[in-house]
Amino acid sequence: MKAKISEIFHSIQGEGKYTGHEQVFVRFFECNIRCAWCDTPHSIGDTTRHYRECALEELMAEIRELWPDCHSVSLTGGEPLVQKDFIKALLPSLKKEGMRSYLETNGILDRHLAQIIDDVDIVAMDLKLPSSTKCRPYWEEHAAFLKVARQKEVFIKAVISGDTTKEDVVRSVELVAGVDPGIPLILQPNYFERKNGALDRCLDYQDYCRQYLTDVKVMSQMHKVWKIR
Ligand code: SF4
C-alpha cells in the first residue's frame, strides 16, 4: 500500500494548543471538501496534481531523519483521513518508535476516525463554519466526529473571517457544549482579514463562547506571521 504525499518536512507548529513545538509534518494529498480560503491549495489538487506515492517504510525512514527533538508527527493535508487505510498502518509504526501522532483534520470523516482513533495521540480538529468556508454546513458530521475524537486529547480550531456569522458561532458552541464544555476552542482570525474586522469579531465571539465553554482562546495562525510552512 502506498500513500499520496504532497510533502514531508520539519517545521514549527504555527497554530492551536501546540504552537511553537517542533514537528515532522506529513502532508497528505487531496481533501474531501473545498473551503473558499484553502491555505494549502497544492495539497487538494486544484492548482497542480503534484504528489508522490510513498510506501510505509520509505515514509518512516524520512520521518526518522527529521524526528530528533520533535514533539510529534503532524499528519496533515489536505485531509489525511481521506487516506485512512494508510494512516491505520502508519500509526502503530510511529507508536513503536516512541513518536507521538498529531492528527490535523477538518473534522468531518467520523467513521474514518473511528477506525484509527485507538492509535492517535492528539486530534487537532477544525470546525468548518459555513459562513467562513462558503461550503455546506457540517454540523452533524462535526458532532459525530467530536464524540469519537474525545476518546483522546482533542482541541478545536475555527477560523473567523470578516464574513463569519454569530449564528455559526452559536451553533458551534452548542455543538461543543453538547459533547464536553471543557474541550478547548481556539478562534483564529483569518490572517488575510485581520485588519478587516476579523480580530474584533474573534474577541466578541470569545466573550460569547466563554459563557458556555471553559477554555476559549483567540490565537493567530503564527506560521503565516512567521512566514514558514
Ligand atoms: S479542509 Fe483544509 S485542506 Fe481541505 S479545502 Fe479546507 S482548508 Fe483546504
Coordinates of C-alpha atoms and ligand atoms in Angstrom, one line a residue:
M1 CA 0.0 0.0 0.0
K2 CA 1.2 3.5 -0.8
A3 CA 0.1 7.0 0.3
K4 CA -0.2 10.1 -1.9
I5 CA 2.0 12.6 -0.2
S6 CA 2.3 16.3 -1.0
E7 CA 5.4 17.0 1.1
I8 CA 7.3 15.9 4.2
F9 CA 9.2 18.5 6.2
H10 CA 10.3 19.7 9.6
S11 CA 8.9 22.9 11.0
I12 CA 7.3 24.6 14.0
Q13 CA 3.6 24.1 14.6
G14 CA 2.0 27.5 14.0
E15 CA -1.5 27.1 15.3
G16 CA -3.5 25.7 18.1
K17 CA -2.6 24.3 21.5
Y18 CA 0.9 23.2 20.5
T19 CA 2.0 26.4 18.8
G20 CA 5.8 26.7 18.9
H21 CA 6.6 22.9 19.1
E22 CA 8.8 21.3 16.5
Q23 CA 7.1 18.7 14.4
V24 CA 7.6 16.5 11.4
F25 CA 4.9 17.4 9.0
V26 CA 3.5 14.7 6.6
R27 CA 1.1 16.5 4.2
F28 CA -1.3 14.1 2.6
F29 CA -2.6 14.9 -0.8
E30 CA -6.3 15.6 -1.5
C31 CA -9.2 16.7 0.5
N32 CA -12.9 15.8 0.7
I33 CA -14.1 19.5 0.7
R34 CA -13.2 22.8 -0.9
C35 CA -13.0 25.7 1.6
A36 CA -13.2 29.2 0.0
W37 CA -9.9 30.2 1.6
C38 CA -8.0 27.0 1.5
D39 CA -4.4 27.8 2.5
T40 CA -2.9 24.7 1.0
P41 CA -4.3 24.6 -2.5
H42 CA -1.4 22.5 -3.7
S43 CA -2.5 19.7 -1.4
I44 CA -6.0 19.4 -2.6
G45 CA -5.2 19.0 -6.3
D46 CA -6.8 22.2 -7.5
T47 CA -3.7 24.1 -8.6
T48 CA -1.4 21.2 -9.5
R49 CA -1.8 17.4 -9.0
H50 CA 1.7 17.1 -7.7
Y51 CA 2.3 14.3 -5.2
R52 CA 4.4 11.3 -4.8
E53 CA 3.4 7.8 -3.9
C54 CA 5.2 6.6 -0.8
A55 CA 5.4 3.2 0.8
L56 CA 5.2 2.9 4.6
E57 CA 8.9 2.0 5.2
E58 CA 10.0 4.8 2.9
L59 CA 7.9 7.3 4.8
M60 CA 9.1 6.1 8.1
A61 CA 12.7 6.4 7.0
E62 CA 12.1 10.1 6.1
I63 CA 10.3 10.8 9.4
R64 CA 13.1 9.2 11.4
E65 CA 15.6 11.6 9.7
L66 CA 13.6 14.7 10.6
W67 CA 12.5 13.5 14.0
P68 CA 15.3 14.3 16.5
D69 CA 14.0 16.9 19.1
C70 CA 10.4 16.9 17.7
H71 CA 7.3 16.9 19.8
S72 CA 5.2 14.9 17.4
V73 CA 4.5 13.9 13.9
S74 CA 1.7 16.0 12.3
L75 CA -0.5 14.1 9.9
T76 CA -1.9 17.0 7.9
G77 CA -3.2 17.8 4.4
G78 CA -5.4 18.2 2.5
E79 CA -7.4 15.9 4.7
P80 CA -5.3 13.0 6.0
L81 CA -8.4 10.8 6.8
V82 CA -9.1 10.5 3.1
Q83 CA -6.2 8.0 3.2
K84 CA -7.2 6.3 6.4
D85 CA -6.1 2.8 5.4
F86 CA -2.5 4.1 5.1
I87 CA -2.8 6.0 8.3
K88 CA -4.1 2.9 10.0
A89 CA -0.9 1.2 9.0
L90 CA 1.3 4.1 9.8
L91 CA 0.2 4.9 13.4
P92 CA 1.4 1.7 15.0
S93 CA 4.9 2.2 13.4
L94 CA 5.0 5.7 14.9
K95 CA 4.0 4.4 18.3
K96 CA 6.5 1.6 18.2
E97 CA 9.3 4.2 17.7
G98 CA 8.0 6.4 20.5
M99 CA 6.8 9.2 18.2
R100 CA 3.6 11.0 19.2
S101 CA 0.9 11.3 16.5
Y102 CA -0.9 14.6 16.0
L103 CA -3.8 14.4 13.5
E104 CA -4.8 17.7 11.9
T105 CA -8.2 17.2 10.4
N106 CA -11.3 19.0 9.1
G107 CA -13.4 17.0 11.5
I108 CA -15.9 15.5 9.0
L109 CA -14.9 11.9 8.3
D110 CA -16.1 10.5 11.7
R111 CA -16.3 6.8 10.5
H112 CA -12.7 7.0 9.2
L113 CA -11.6 8.5 12.5
A114 CA -13.3 5.7 14.4
Q115 CA -11.2 3.1 12.6
I116 CA -7.9 4.7 13.7
I117 CA -8.6 6.5 17.0
D118 CA -7.1 3.8 19.2
D119 CA -3.6 4.7 17.9
V120 CA -3.9 8.5 17.6
D121 CA -2.4 10.6 20.4
I122 CA -3.7 14.2 19.7
V123 CA -6.6 15.4 17.5
A124 CA -6.5 19.0 16.2
M125 CA -9.9 19.3 14.8
D126 CA -11.3 22.1 12.6
L127 CA -14.8 23.4 12.8
K128 CA -15.7 24.4 9.3
L129 CA -18.2 27.3 9.7
P130 CA -20.3 27.7 6.6
S131 CA -20.2 31.5 6.7
S132 CA -16.4 31.3 6.6
T133 CA -15.8 28.4 4.3
K134 CA -18.7 29.0 1.9
C135 CA -19.2 25.3 2.0
R136 CA -22.4 23.5 3.1
P137 CA -22.8 23.1 6.9
Y138 CA -21.1 20.0 8.5
W139 CA -22.7 20.3 12.0
E140 CA -23.9 16.7 12.2
E141 CA -20.6 15.3 10.9
H142 CA -18.7 17.6 13.3
A143 CA -20.7 16.4 16.3
A144 CA -20.2 12.7 15.4
F145 CA -16.5 13.3 14.8
L146 CA -16.0 15.1 18.2
K147 CA -17.7 12.3 20.1
V148 CA -15.1 9.9 18.6
A149 CA -12.2 12.3 19.0
R150 CA -12.8 12.9 22.7
Q151 CA -11.6 9.4 23.4
K152 CA -8.2 11.0 23.1
E153 CA -6.8 14.5 23.6
V154 CA -8.7 16.9 21.3
F155 CA -8.9 20.6 20.8
I156 CA -10.8 22.6 18.2
K157 CA -9.8 25.4 15.9
A158 CA -12.2 27.6 14.0
V159 CA -11.1 30.3 11.5
I160 CA -13.1 33.5 11.9
S161 CA -13.3 35.7 8.8
G162 CA -14.9 39.0 8.1
D163 CA -18.0 37.0 7.0
T164 CA -18.3 34.7 9.9
T165 CA -21.8 35.0 11.4
K166 CA -22.8 34.9 15.1
E167 CA -25.3 32.2 14.1
D168 CA -22.5 29.9 13.2
V169 CA -20.6 30.7 16.4
V170 CA -23.8 30.0 18.5
R171 CA -24.2 26.6 16.6
S172 CA -20.5 25.8 17.3
V173 CA -20.8 26.5 21.0
E174 CA -24.0 24.3 21.2
L175 CA -22.1 21.5 19.4
V176 CA -19.0 21.6 21.6
A177 CA -21.0 22.1 24.9
G178 CA -23.2 19.2 23.9
V179 CA -20.2 16.9 23.8
D180 CA -18.0 18.4 26.6
P181 CA -17.8 22.0 27.6
G182 CA -14.2 21.5 28.7
I183 CA -12.9 20.8 25.2
P184 CA -10.6 23.7 24.3
L185 CA -11.8 26.0 21.5
I186 CA -9.4 28.3 19.6
L187 CA -10.7 31.1 17.5
Q188 CA -8.3 32.1 14.7
P189 CA -8.7 35.4 12.9
N190 CA -8.3 34.9 9.2
Y191 CA -4.7 36.2 8.7
F192 CA -5.7 37.9 5.4
E193 CA -8.6 39.8 7.0
R194 CA -7.1 40.6 10.4
K195 CA -7.2 44.3 9.5
N196 CA -10.7 43.9 8.1
G197 CA -12.6 43.2 11.3
A198 CA -11.7 39.5 11.8
L199 CA -9.8 40.1 15.1
D200 CA -12.5 42.2 16.6
R201 CA -15.1 39.6 15.7
C202 CA -12.9 36.9 17.4
L203 CA -12.8 38.9 20.6
D204 CA -16.6 39.5 20.5
Y205 CA -17.2 35.8 19.8
Q206 CA -14.8 34.8 22.6
D207 CA -16.9 36.7 25.1
Y208 CA -20.0 34.8 23.9
C209 CA -18.3 31.4 23.9
R210 CA -16.9 31.8 27.4
Q211 CA -20.4 31.8 28.8
Y212 CA -20.8 28.1 27.8
L213 CA -17.3 26.7 27.4
T214 CA -14.4 26.7 29.9
D215 CA -11.4 27.1 27.6
V216 CA -11.7 29.6 24.7
K217 CA -8.7 31.4 23.3
V218 CA -8.1 33.8 20.4
M219 CA -4.9 32.9 18.6
S220 CA -3.4 33.9 15.3
Q221 CA -2.1 31.3 12.8
M222 CA 1.5 32.0 13.6
H223 CA 3.1 30.2 10.7
K224 CA 1.6 32.9 8.5
V225 CA 3.1 35.6 10.7
W226 CA 6.4 33.8 10.7
K227 CA 6.1 33.1 7.0
I228 CA 7.0 29.4 7.4
R229 CA 5.3 26.3 6.2
Ligands
SF4_1 S1 -10.3 21.3 4.8 FE1 -8.3 22.2 4.8 S2 -7.2 21.3 3.0 FE2 -9.4 20.9 2.7 S3 -10.1 22.6 1.4 FE3 -10.5 23.2 3.6 S4 -8.6 24.4 4.2 FE4 -8.1 23.2 2.3

